[in-house]
XYZ file of C-alpha atoms in Angstrom:
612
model
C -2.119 -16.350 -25.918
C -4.613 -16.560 -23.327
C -7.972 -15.301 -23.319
C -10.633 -14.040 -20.304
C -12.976 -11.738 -19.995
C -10.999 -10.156 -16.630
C -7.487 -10.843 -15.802
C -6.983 -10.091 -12.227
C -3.030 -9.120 -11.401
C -2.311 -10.572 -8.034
C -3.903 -12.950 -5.201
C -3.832 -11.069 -2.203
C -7.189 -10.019 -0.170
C -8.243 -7.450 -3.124
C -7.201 -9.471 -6.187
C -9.661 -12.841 -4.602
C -12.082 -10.462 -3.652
C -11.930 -8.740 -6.983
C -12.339 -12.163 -9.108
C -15.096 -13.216 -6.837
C -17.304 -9.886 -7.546
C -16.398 -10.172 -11.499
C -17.303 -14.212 -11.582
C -20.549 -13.386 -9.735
C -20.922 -10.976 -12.464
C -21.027 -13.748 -15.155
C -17.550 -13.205 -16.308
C -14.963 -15.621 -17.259
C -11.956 -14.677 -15.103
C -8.320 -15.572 -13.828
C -5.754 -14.352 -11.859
C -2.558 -14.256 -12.866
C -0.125 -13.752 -9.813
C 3.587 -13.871 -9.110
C 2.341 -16.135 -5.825
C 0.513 -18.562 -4.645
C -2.790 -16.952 -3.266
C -2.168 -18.332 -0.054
C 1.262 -16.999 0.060
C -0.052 -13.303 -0.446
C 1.389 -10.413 2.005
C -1.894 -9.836 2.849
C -1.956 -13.532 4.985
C 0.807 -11.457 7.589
C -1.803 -8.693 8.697
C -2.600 -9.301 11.787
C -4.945 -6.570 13.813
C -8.523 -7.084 11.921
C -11.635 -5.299 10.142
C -12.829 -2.536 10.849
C -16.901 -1.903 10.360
C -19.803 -0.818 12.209
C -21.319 -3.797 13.256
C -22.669 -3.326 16.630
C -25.465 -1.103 18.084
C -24.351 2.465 19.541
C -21.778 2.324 16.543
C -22.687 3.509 13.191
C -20.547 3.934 9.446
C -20.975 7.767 9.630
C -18.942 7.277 12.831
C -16.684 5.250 11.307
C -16.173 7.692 7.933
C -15.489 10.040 10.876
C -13.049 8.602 12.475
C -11.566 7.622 9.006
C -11.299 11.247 7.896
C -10.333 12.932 10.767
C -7.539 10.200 10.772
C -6.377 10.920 6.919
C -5.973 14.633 8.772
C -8.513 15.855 6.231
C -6.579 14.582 2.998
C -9.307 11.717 1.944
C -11.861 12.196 0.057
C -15.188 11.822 1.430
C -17.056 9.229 -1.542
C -14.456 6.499 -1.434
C -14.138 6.869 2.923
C -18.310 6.628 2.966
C -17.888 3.582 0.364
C -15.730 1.785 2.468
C -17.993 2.888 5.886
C -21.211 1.813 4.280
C -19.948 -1.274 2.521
C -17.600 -2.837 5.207
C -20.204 -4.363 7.493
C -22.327 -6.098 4.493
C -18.818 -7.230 3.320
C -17.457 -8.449 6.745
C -20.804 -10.696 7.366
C -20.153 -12.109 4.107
C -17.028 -13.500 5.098
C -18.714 -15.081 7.938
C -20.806 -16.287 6.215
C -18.179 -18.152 3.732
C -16.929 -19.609 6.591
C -13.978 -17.148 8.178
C -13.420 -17.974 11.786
C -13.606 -14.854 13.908
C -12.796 -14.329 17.547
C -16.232 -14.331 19.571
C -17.468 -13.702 22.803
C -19.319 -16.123 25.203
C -22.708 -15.522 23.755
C -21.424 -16.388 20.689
C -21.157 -12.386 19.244
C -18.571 -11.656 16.608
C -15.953 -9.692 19.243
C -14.399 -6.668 18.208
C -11.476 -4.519 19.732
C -10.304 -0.866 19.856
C -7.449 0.309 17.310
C -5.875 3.655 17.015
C -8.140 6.499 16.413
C -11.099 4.569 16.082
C -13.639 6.206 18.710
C -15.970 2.536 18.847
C -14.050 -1.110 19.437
C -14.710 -1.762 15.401
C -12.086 -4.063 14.864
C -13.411 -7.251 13.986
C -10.673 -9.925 14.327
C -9.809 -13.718 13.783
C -7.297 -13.823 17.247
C -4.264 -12.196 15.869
C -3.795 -14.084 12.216
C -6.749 -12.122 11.125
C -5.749 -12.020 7.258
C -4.272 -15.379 7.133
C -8.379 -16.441 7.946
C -9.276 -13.622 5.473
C -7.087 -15.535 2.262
C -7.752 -19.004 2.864
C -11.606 -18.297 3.187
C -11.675 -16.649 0.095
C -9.510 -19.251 -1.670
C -11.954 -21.832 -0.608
C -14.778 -19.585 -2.491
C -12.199 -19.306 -5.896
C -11.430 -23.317 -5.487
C -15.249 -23.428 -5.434
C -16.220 -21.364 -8.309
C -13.605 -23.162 -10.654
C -11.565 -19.505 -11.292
C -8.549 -20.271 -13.091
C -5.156 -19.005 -10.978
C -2.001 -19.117 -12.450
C -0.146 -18.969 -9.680
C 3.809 -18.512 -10.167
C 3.143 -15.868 -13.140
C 5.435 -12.935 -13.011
C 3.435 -10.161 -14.897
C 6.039 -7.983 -16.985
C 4.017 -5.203 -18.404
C 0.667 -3.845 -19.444
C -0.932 -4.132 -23.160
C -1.948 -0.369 -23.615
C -2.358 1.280 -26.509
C -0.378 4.488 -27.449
C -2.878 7.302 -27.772
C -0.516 10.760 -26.824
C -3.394 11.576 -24.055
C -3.687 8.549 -21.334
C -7.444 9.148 -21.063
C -7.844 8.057 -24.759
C -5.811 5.092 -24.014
C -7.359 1.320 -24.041
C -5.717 -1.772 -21.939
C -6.536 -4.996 -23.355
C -4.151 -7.033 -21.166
C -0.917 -8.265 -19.839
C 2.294 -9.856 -20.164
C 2.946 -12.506 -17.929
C 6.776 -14.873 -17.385
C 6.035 -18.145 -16.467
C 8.647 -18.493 -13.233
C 8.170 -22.465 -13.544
C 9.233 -22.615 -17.222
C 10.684 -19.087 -18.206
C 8.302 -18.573 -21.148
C 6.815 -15.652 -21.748
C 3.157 -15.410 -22.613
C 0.067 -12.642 -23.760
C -3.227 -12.843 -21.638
C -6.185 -10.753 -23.671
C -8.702 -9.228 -21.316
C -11.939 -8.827 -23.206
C -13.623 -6.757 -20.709
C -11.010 -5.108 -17.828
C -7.724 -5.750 -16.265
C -7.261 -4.891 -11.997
C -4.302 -4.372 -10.507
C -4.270 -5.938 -7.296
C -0.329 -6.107 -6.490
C -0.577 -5.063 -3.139
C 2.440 -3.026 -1.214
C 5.660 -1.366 -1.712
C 7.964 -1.697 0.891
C 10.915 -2.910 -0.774
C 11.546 0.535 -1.175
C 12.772 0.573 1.772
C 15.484 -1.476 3.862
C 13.319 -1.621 7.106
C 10.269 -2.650 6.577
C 6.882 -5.080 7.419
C 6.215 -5.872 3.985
C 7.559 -9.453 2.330
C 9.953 -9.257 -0.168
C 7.442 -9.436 -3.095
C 6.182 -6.484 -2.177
C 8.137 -4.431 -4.666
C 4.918 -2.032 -5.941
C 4.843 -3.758 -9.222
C 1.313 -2.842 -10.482
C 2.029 0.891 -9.304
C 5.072 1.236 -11.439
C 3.423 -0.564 -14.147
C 0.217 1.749 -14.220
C 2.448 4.704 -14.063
C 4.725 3.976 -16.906
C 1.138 3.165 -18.451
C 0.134 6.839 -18.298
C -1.871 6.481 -15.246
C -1.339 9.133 -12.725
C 0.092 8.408 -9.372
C -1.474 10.048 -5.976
C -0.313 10.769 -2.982
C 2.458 8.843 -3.290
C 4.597 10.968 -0.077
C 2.434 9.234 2.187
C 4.069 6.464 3.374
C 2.978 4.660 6.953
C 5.430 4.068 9.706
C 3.693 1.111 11.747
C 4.970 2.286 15.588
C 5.501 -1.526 16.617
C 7.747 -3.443 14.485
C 10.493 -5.938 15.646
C 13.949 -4.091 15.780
C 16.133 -7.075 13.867
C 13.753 -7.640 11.229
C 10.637 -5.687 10.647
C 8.768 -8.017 11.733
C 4.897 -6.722 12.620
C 3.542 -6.721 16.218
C 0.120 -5.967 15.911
C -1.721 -3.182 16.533
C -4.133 -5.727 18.638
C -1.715 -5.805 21.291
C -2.335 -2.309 21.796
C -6.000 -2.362 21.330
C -5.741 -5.135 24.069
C -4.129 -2.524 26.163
C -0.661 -3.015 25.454
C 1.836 -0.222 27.129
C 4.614 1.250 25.694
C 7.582 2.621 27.515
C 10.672 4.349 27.255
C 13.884 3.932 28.749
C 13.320 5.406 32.040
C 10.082 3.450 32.727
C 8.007 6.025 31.377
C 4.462 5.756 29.802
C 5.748 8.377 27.405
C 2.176 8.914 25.606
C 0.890 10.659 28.447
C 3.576 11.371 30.512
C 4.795 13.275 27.441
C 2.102 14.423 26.313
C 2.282 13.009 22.778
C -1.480 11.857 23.001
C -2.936 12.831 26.705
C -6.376 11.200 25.608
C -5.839 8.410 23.660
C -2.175 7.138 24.437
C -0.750 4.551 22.892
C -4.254 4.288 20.639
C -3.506 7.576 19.060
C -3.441 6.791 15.333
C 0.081 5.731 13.977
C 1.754 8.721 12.638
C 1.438 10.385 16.374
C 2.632 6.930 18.501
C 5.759 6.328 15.407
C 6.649 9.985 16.083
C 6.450 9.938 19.625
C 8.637 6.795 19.422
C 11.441 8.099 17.325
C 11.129 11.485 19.260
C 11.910 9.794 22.652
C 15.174 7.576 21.071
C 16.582 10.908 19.465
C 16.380 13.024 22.711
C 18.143 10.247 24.493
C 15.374 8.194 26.024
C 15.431 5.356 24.095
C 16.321 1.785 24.783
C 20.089 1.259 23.312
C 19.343 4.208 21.158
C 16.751 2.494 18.838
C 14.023 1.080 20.239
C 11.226 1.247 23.291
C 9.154 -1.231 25.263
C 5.894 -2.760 24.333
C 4.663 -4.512 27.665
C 1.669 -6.630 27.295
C 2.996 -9.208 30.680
C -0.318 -7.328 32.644
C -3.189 -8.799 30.164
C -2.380 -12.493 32.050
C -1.292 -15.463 29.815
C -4.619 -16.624 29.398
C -5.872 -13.466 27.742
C -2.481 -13.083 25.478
C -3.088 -16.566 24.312
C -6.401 -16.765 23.354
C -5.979 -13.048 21.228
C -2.658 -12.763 20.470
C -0.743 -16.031 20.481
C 0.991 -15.531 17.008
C 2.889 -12.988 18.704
C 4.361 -14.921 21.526
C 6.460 -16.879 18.559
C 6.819 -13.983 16.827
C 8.930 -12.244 19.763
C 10.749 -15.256 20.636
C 12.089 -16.400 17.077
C 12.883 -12.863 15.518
C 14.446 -11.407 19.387
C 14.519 -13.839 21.958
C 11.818 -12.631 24.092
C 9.331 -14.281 25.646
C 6.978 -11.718 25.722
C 4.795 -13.106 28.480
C 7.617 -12.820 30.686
C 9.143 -9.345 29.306
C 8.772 -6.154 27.234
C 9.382 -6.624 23.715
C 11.059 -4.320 21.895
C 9.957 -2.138 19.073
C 10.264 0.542 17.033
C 8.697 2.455 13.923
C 8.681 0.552 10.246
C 7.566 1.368 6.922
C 4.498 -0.968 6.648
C 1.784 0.603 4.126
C 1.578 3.423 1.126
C -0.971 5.683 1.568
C -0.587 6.357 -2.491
C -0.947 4.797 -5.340
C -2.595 4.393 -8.987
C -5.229 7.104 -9.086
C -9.126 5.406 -8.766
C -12.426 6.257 -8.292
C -14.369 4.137 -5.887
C -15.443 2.112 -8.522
C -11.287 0.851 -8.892
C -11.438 2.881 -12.603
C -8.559 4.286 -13.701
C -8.165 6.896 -16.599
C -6.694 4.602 -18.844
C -10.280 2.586 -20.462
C -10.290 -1.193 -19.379
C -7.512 -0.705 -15.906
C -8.627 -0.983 -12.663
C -6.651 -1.059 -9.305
C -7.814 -2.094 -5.708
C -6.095 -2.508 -2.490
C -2.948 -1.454 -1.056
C -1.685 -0.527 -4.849
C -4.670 1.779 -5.253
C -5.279 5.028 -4.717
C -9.011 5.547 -3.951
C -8.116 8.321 -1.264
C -9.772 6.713 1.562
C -6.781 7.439 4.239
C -5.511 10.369 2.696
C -2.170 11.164 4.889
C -2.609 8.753 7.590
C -4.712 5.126 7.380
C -5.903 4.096 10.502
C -5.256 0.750 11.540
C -8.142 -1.953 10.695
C -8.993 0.039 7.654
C -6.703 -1.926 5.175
C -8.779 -4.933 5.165
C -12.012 -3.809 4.339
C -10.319 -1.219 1.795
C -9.564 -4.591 0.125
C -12.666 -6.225 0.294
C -15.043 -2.937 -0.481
C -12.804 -2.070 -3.122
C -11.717 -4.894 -4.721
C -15.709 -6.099 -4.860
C -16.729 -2.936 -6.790
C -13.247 -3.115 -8.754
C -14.408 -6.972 -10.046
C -18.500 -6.602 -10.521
C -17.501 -3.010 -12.751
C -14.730 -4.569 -14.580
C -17.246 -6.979 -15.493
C -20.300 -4.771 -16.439
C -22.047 -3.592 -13.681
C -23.200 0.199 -13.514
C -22.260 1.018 -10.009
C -22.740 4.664 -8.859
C -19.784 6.881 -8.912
C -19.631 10.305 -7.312
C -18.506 13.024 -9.386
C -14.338 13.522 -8.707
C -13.142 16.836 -9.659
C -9.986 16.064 -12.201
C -7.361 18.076 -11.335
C -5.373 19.870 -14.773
C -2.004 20.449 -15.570
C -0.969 23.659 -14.701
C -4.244 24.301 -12.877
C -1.795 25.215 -10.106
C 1.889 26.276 -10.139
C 4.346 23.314 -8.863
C 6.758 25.988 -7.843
C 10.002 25.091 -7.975
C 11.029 22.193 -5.639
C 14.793 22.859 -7.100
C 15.313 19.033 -7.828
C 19.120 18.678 -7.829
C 18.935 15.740 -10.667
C 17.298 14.958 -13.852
C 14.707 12.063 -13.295
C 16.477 10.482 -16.011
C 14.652 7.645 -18.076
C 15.196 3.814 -18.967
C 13.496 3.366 -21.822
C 12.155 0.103 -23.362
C 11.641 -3.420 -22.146
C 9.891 -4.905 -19.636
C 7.622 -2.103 -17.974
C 6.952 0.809 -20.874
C 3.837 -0.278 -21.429
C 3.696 2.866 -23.930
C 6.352 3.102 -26.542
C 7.889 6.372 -28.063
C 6.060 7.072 -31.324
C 4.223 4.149 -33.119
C 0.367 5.245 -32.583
C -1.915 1.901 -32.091
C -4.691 3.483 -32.913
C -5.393 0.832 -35.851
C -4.193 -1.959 -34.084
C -6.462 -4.793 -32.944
C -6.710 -6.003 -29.155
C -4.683 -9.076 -30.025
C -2.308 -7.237 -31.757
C -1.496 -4.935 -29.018
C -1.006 -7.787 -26.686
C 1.290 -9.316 -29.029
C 3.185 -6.398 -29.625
C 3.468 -5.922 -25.378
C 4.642 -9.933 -25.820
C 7.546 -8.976 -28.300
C 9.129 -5.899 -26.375
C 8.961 -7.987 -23.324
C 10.479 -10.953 -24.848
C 13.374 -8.680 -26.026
C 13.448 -6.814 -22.765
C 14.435 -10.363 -21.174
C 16.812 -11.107 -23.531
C 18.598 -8.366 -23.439
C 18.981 -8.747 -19.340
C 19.951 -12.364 -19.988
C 22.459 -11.306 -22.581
C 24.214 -8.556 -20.202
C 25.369 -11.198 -17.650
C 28.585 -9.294 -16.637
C 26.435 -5.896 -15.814
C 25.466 -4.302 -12.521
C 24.325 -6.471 -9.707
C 20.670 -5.633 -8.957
C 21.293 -6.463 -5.343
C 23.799 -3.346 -4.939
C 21.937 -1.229 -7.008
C 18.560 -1.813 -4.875
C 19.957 -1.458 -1.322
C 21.523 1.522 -2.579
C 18.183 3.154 -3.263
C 16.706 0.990 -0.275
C 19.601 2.617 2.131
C 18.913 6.173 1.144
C 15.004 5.712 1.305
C 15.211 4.478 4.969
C 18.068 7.245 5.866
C 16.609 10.069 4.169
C 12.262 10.075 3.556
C 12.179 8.310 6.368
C 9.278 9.195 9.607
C 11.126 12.937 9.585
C 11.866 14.867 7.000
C 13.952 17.522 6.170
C 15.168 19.615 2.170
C 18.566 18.285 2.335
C 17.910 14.882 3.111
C 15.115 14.325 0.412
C 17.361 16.327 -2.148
C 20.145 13.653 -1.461
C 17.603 11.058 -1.741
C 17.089 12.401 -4.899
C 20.786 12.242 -5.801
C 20.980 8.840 -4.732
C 17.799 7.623 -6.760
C 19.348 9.099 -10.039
C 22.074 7.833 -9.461
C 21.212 4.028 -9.227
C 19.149 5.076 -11.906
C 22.281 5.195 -14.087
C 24.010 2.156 -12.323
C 20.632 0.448 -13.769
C 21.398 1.221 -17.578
C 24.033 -1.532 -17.010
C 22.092 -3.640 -15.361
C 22.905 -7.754 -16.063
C 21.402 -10.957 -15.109
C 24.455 -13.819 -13.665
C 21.787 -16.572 -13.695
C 21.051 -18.017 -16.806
C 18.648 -20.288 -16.347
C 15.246 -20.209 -17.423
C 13.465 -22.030 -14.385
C 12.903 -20.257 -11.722
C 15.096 -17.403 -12.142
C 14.848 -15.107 -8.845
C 17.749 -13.376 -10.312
C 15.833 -12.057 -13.694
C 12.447 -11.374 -11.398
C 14.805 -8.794 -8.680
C 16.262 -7.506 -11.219
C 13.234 -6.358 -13.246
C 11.811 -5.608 -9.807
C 14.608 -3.408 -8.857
C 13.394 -0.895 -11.831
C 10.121 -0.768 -9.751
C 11.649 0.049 -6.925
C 13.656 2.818 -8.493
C 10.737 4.492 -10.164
C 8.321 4.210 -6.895
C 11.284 5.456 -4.865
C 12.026 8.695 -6.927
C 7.790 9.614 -6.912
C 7.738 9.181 -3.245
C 10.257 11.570 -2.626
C 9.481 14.262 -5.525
C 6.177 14.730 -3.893
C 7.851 14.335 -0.379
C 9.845 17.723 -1.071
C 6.894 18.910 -3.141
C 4.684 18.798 -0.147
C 5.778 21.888 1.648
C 3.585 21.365 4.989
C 3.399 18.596 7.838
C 0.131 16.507 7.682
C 0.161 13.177 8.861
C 2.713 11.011 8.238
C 4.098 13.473 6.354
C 6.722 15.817 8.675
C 8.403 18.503 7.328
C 11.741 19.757 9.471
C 11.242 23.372 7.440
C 7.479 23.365 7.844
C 5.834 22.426 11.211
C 1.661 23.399 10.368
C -0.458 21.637 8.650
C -1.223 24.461 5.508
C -4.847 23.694 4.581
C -4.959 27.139 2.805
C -2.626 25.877 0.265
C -2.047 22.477 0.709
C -5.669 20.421 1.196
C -4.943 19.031 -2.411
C -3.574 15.416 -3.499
C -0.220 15.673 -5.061
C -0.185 13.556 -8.464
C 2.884 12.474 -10.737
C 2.432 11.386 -14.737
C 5.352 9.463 -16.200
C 5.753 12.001 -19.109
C 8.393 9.899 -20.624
C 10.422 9.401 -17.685
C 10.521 13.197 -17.101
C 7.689 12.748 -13.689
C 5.434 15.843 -14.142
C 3.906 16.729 -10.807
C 0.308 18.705 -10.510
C -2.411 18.675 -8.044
C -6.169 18.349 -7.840
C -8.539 19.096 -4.707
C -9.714 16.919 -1.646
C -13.233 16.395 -1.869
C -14.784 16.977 1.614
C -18.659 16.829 0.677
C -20.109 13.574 1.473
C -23.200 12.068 1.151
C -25.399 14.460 3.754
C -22.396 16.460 5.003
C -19.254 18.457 4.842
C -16.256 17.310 6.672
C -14.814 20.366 7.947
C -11.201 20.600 8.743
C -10.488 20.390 12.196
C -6.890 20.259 14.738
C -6.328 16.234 14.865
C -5.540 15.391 18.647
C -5.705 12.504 20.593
C-alpha cells in the first residue's frame, strides 16, 4: 500500500495546480493519474485566461460578466472566488515561467471572448494550455512530487455510514496499466478529484478519449451528490469530421461566421445584433444549428468560419496551431478559405457538488476543475473561464486538503423533499450494477469500526475481484457496442435541442445498455497494458454520467442556457432558479434541488433578460 498525506486523482491543469497548493502547504503529496501530466486534455485548450488584469477592467466586472453568462444559475461566492483570485493566480504563472503572447511594450496581451464585456483573455498564441501544463510540470519536477503516471484509479476508499455526510474517504484504488497490479494508496489528510471532462458521453465531441468523467461517476457512486449535471456546453466551432476544437480566439480575433448564402447570420439574423459572433456559446451553437435546420446550412451540417481578412501575418503570430489544425483534420488551408464548423459537446457545466474551498460532503474528498461542481458557470461557462476555474480552484482544493482554514461562504444545503420532483414520468427503471470496480459503498457491512488502512484494503479486495471477474467473462458483451450505443443516443437525443420524447428515448436507450452491461466481458487477457479492461470499466462511467445528464435534462422543465427545452421556451426563474442535484441511492438516482445563491460579497445579482 502506499501512503501520502494527499493523493491527487489526475494531472491535468487542476490536479498540478492542486498538488502544488497542498506541497506548499507542507504536505507530502502525489498524483496518481491514468496519464502522463503532459498528456492531460487540458494541454488541447486553446483560447486563454480570463482575469482582470488591466486598468479600466476590474473582477466585479468580470463576476458580472460571469453571472450574467451562467443566465443567473451560478452562485455568486465561488464566481467572486474565481474573479478575485484569477489575476494573483495568472501572474503567478508568469512568474513560473509560462510564455504569454505580449504586445510591443512588452504588456501581457489579452483578447475579447464571448460575453466578456473587457478583452480579459490572457493567452499563450493559440496553445494556451499546452504552456499552462508544461509550466506547472516544471514546478512538480521541481518540488520532487511523486506522479505515478499510467495509474488507472478504480474506486474510492469510503466508508459506509447510511448518511454520505457522516462518511470518511481515506483513499483510492489505483491499476497499474504498465504491470496490471492492483494497488491501495492511504490519504492521511484528503483525496481531490481532478479527472477533468466527460465527453465520451457523447459521439461528437472536443474532449480526448480519456475523458470518460471518471472521478464524477466515482464521487457519485460514493454518495456525493451530483449538480447540474443537464448542463452540458456545445462549443459553436468544432471541426465537422472529428471534433476537433477551433478556438474561440479566432473569433475574439474577429473571426466571421457565415451561412450558406454568404450571410453574417449573427446580425443579419438577429441571433446576437450587439455582440455577433462574441455572443456567449449557447446563443452562437444555437444560431448555428438553427440556420442548418431551416435549410441554410453548408451541405446540411455545417457553416463558415472565415478568418482569410486578419492577413497571414496576424493569423500566424495568434493562431498558427489552427492553420494545421484545418488542414490535417479537413483539408483546408484556412488562410486561403473558410473553414468549416459546427456545434460540439466540449465542457460539463456539472459535476461533484463543492464549495469553493473543492469540499465535498463526504469528510476527506475534494474535487476541482472541469469534474467539479463549484457553480461558477451555472447554465452556460463563458469561454476563458475554464482555465482559471482550474487554477483558483484547484489552489484552494490542495492548500485545504492539506490544512489550511480558508474562508467559506455559507451554502444553503438543499433537503430531500424540500421541493416536489414532480413526476418527470421516466419510462425505465435506472436499474443498478452492483459491485466491483466503482461502488465505493457496499450494501450493508457498516465500517464504522474499521481502521483507515483497513478500508483501503477492503476497496483493494472488491476491486481486485471486480477485475477478475471482467477478465473471467471473456466471451461477454463488447464494451465498444455497448458505449456507442449510449454515445449514439446522447448525441441524437440531449443533444443542443431538446425535446420529452427524445430525452425519454434517451432514457430507454441508457437502460438498456445498462442491461447489455451486466454481461459485459473483457477479449484481452493480458495484464500489460490492457486498453480493453480500462474501456470497459470506463464504459460503466459513461453509462451512469449519461443517464444523470438526461434525468435532470427532462427534469429541468424551462430553457436557460444551454439548456433548450422544445415544450418550454422561457427561462422560469419563479420556479426554476435552483440547481438540480442527483444522489446514487443505490443505483435508484434520487433527484432534489437546492437554491442559487445570488448575494455576493457587497451585492445582489439580480436576474436580468441575457442578450447580446
Amino acid at each position: 500500500m502506499h501512503e501520502h498525506d494527499v493523493i491527487v486523482v489526475g494531472a491535468g491543469g487542476a490536479g498540478l495546480r492542486a498538488a502544488i497548493a497542498a506541497q506548499e502547504e507542507g504536505a507530502d503529496v502525489a498524483i496518481v493519474s491514468k496519464l502522463h501530466p503532459v498528456r492531460s486534455h487540458t494541454g488541447a485548450a486553446e483560447g486563454g485566461i480570463n482575469a482582470a488584469l488591466r486598468e479600466g477592467d476590474s473582477w466585479q466586472d468580470h463576476a458580472y460578466d460571469t453571472m450574467k453568462g451562467s443566465d443567473y444559475l451560478g452562485d455568486a461566492p465561488a464566481i467572486e472566488t474565481l474573479a478575485q483570485d484569477s489575476p494573483e493566480e495568472v501572474i503567478q504563472l508568469e512568474h513560473w515561467g509560462m510564455a504569454f503572447s505580449r504586445e510591443d511594450d512588452g504588456t501581457v496581451s489579452q483578447r475579447p471572448f464571448g460575453g466578456l464585456s473587457f478583452p480579459r483573455t490572457t493567452y499563450a498564441g493559440a496553445e494556451t494550455g499546452h504552456q499552462l501544463l508544461h509550466t506547472m510540470y516544471e514546478q512538480l519536477v521541481k518540488r520532487g512530487i511523486e506522479v505515478y503516471d499510467e495509474w488507472y484509479v478504480l474506486d474510492l476508499a469510503v466508508s459506509d455510514e447510511p448518511d454520505p455526510e457522516e462518511r470518511d474517504c481515506h483513499g483510492v484504488v489505483g491499476y497499474d496499466i504498465q504491470s496490471g497490479s492492483i494497488e491501495g494508496f492511504r490519504a492521511r489528510d484528503g483525496v481531490i478529484l481532478a479527472t477533468g471532462g466527460l465527453g465520451q458521453v457523447y459521439n461528437h465531441t472536443t474532449n480526448a478519449v480519456a475523458n470518460t468523467g471518471d472521478g464524477v461517476a466515482m464521487a457519485y457512486r460514493a454518495g456525493v451528490p451530483i449538480e447540474d449535471m443537464e448542463f452540458i456546453q456545445f462549443h459553436p466551432t468544432t471541426l465537422p469530421s472529428t471534433g476537433v476544437l477551433i478556438t474561440e480566439g479566432v473569433r475574439g480575433e474577429g473571426g466571421i461566421l457565415y451561412n450558406a448564402e454568404g450571410e453574417r447570420f449573427m446580425f443579419e439574423h438577429g441571433y446576437a445584433n450587439n455582440d455577433g459572433e462574441l455572443a456567449s456559446r449557447d446563443v452562437v451553437s444555437r444560431a448555428e444549428l438553427t440556420e442548418v435546420n431551416e435549410g441554410r446550412g453548408i451541405e446540411d451540417e455545417y457553416v463558415h468560419l472565415d478568418m482569410r481578412h486578419l492577413g497571414e501575418e496576424r493569423i500566424v503570430d495568434r493562431l498558427e496551431n489552427i492553420i494545421h489544425l484545418s488542414e490535417d483534420f479537413e483539408g483546408v488551408n484556412p488562410l486561403e478559405e473558410p473553414m468549416p464548423v459546427k456545434p460540439g459537446q466540449h465542457y460539463a457545466m456539472g459535476g461533484i457538488e463543492t464549495d469553493e474551498n473543492g469540499e465535498t460532503c463526504v469528510s476527506g474528498l475534494y474535487a476541482a476543475g472541469e469534474c467539479a461542481c463549484a457553480s461558477v458557470h451555472g447554465s452556460n461557462r463563458l469561454g476563458g473561464n475554464a482555465l482559471p476555474e482550474l487554477i483558483v480552484f484547484g489552489a484552494r482544493a490542495g492548500h485545504h486538503a492539506a490544512g489550511r482554514d480558508m474562508k467559506t461562504a455559507e451554502i444553503p444545503t438543499g433537503k430531500r423533499g424540500e421541493w416536489d420532483a414532480g413526476d418527470i414520468d421516466t419510462p425505465v427503471d435506472p436499474g443498478d450494477i452492483s459491485g466491483g470496480a466503482g461502488d465505493a459503498v457496499a450494501d450493508g457491512g457498516a465500517t464504522a469500526n474499521l481502521a483507515p488502512d483497513e478500508l483501503v484494503e477492503r476497496a483493494t479486495d472488491r476491486a481486485m475481484a471486480r477485475v477478475e471477474s471482467l477478465l473471467d467473462n471473456e466471451d461477454g458483451r463488447n464494451h465498444a457496442e455497448i458505449r456507442s450505443k449510449v454515445q449514439e443516443s446522447m448525441t441524437e437525443q440531449v443533444n443542443v435541442f431538446r425535446e420529452e420524447d427524445s430525452l425519454k428515448q434517451a432514457l430507454r436507450d441508457i437502460r438498456e445498455a445498462r442491461e447489455d452491461y451486466e454481461d459485459v466481458g473483457v477479449a484481452d487477457q493480458s495484464r500489460t497494458f490492457n486498453t480493453d479492461l480500462l474501456h470497459t470499466i470506463e464504459t460503466r462511467n459513461i453509462i451512469d454520467l449519461a443517464e444523470a445528464i438526461t434525468l435532470g435534462a427532462l427534469a429541468r422543465e424551462e430553457f436557460r442556457g444551454a439548456h433548450w427545452r422544445k415544450e418550454y421556451q422561457e427561462r422560469n426563474d419563479e420556479d426554476w432558479l435552483r440547481h438540480t442535484l442527483l444522489s446514487w441511492n443505490g443505483g435508484s438516482p434520487e433527484l432534489w434541488f437546492k437554491p442559487v445563491i445570488l448575494e455576493g460579497e457587497n451585492k445582489r445579482y439580480e436576474p436580468k433578460i441575457r442578450s447580446y
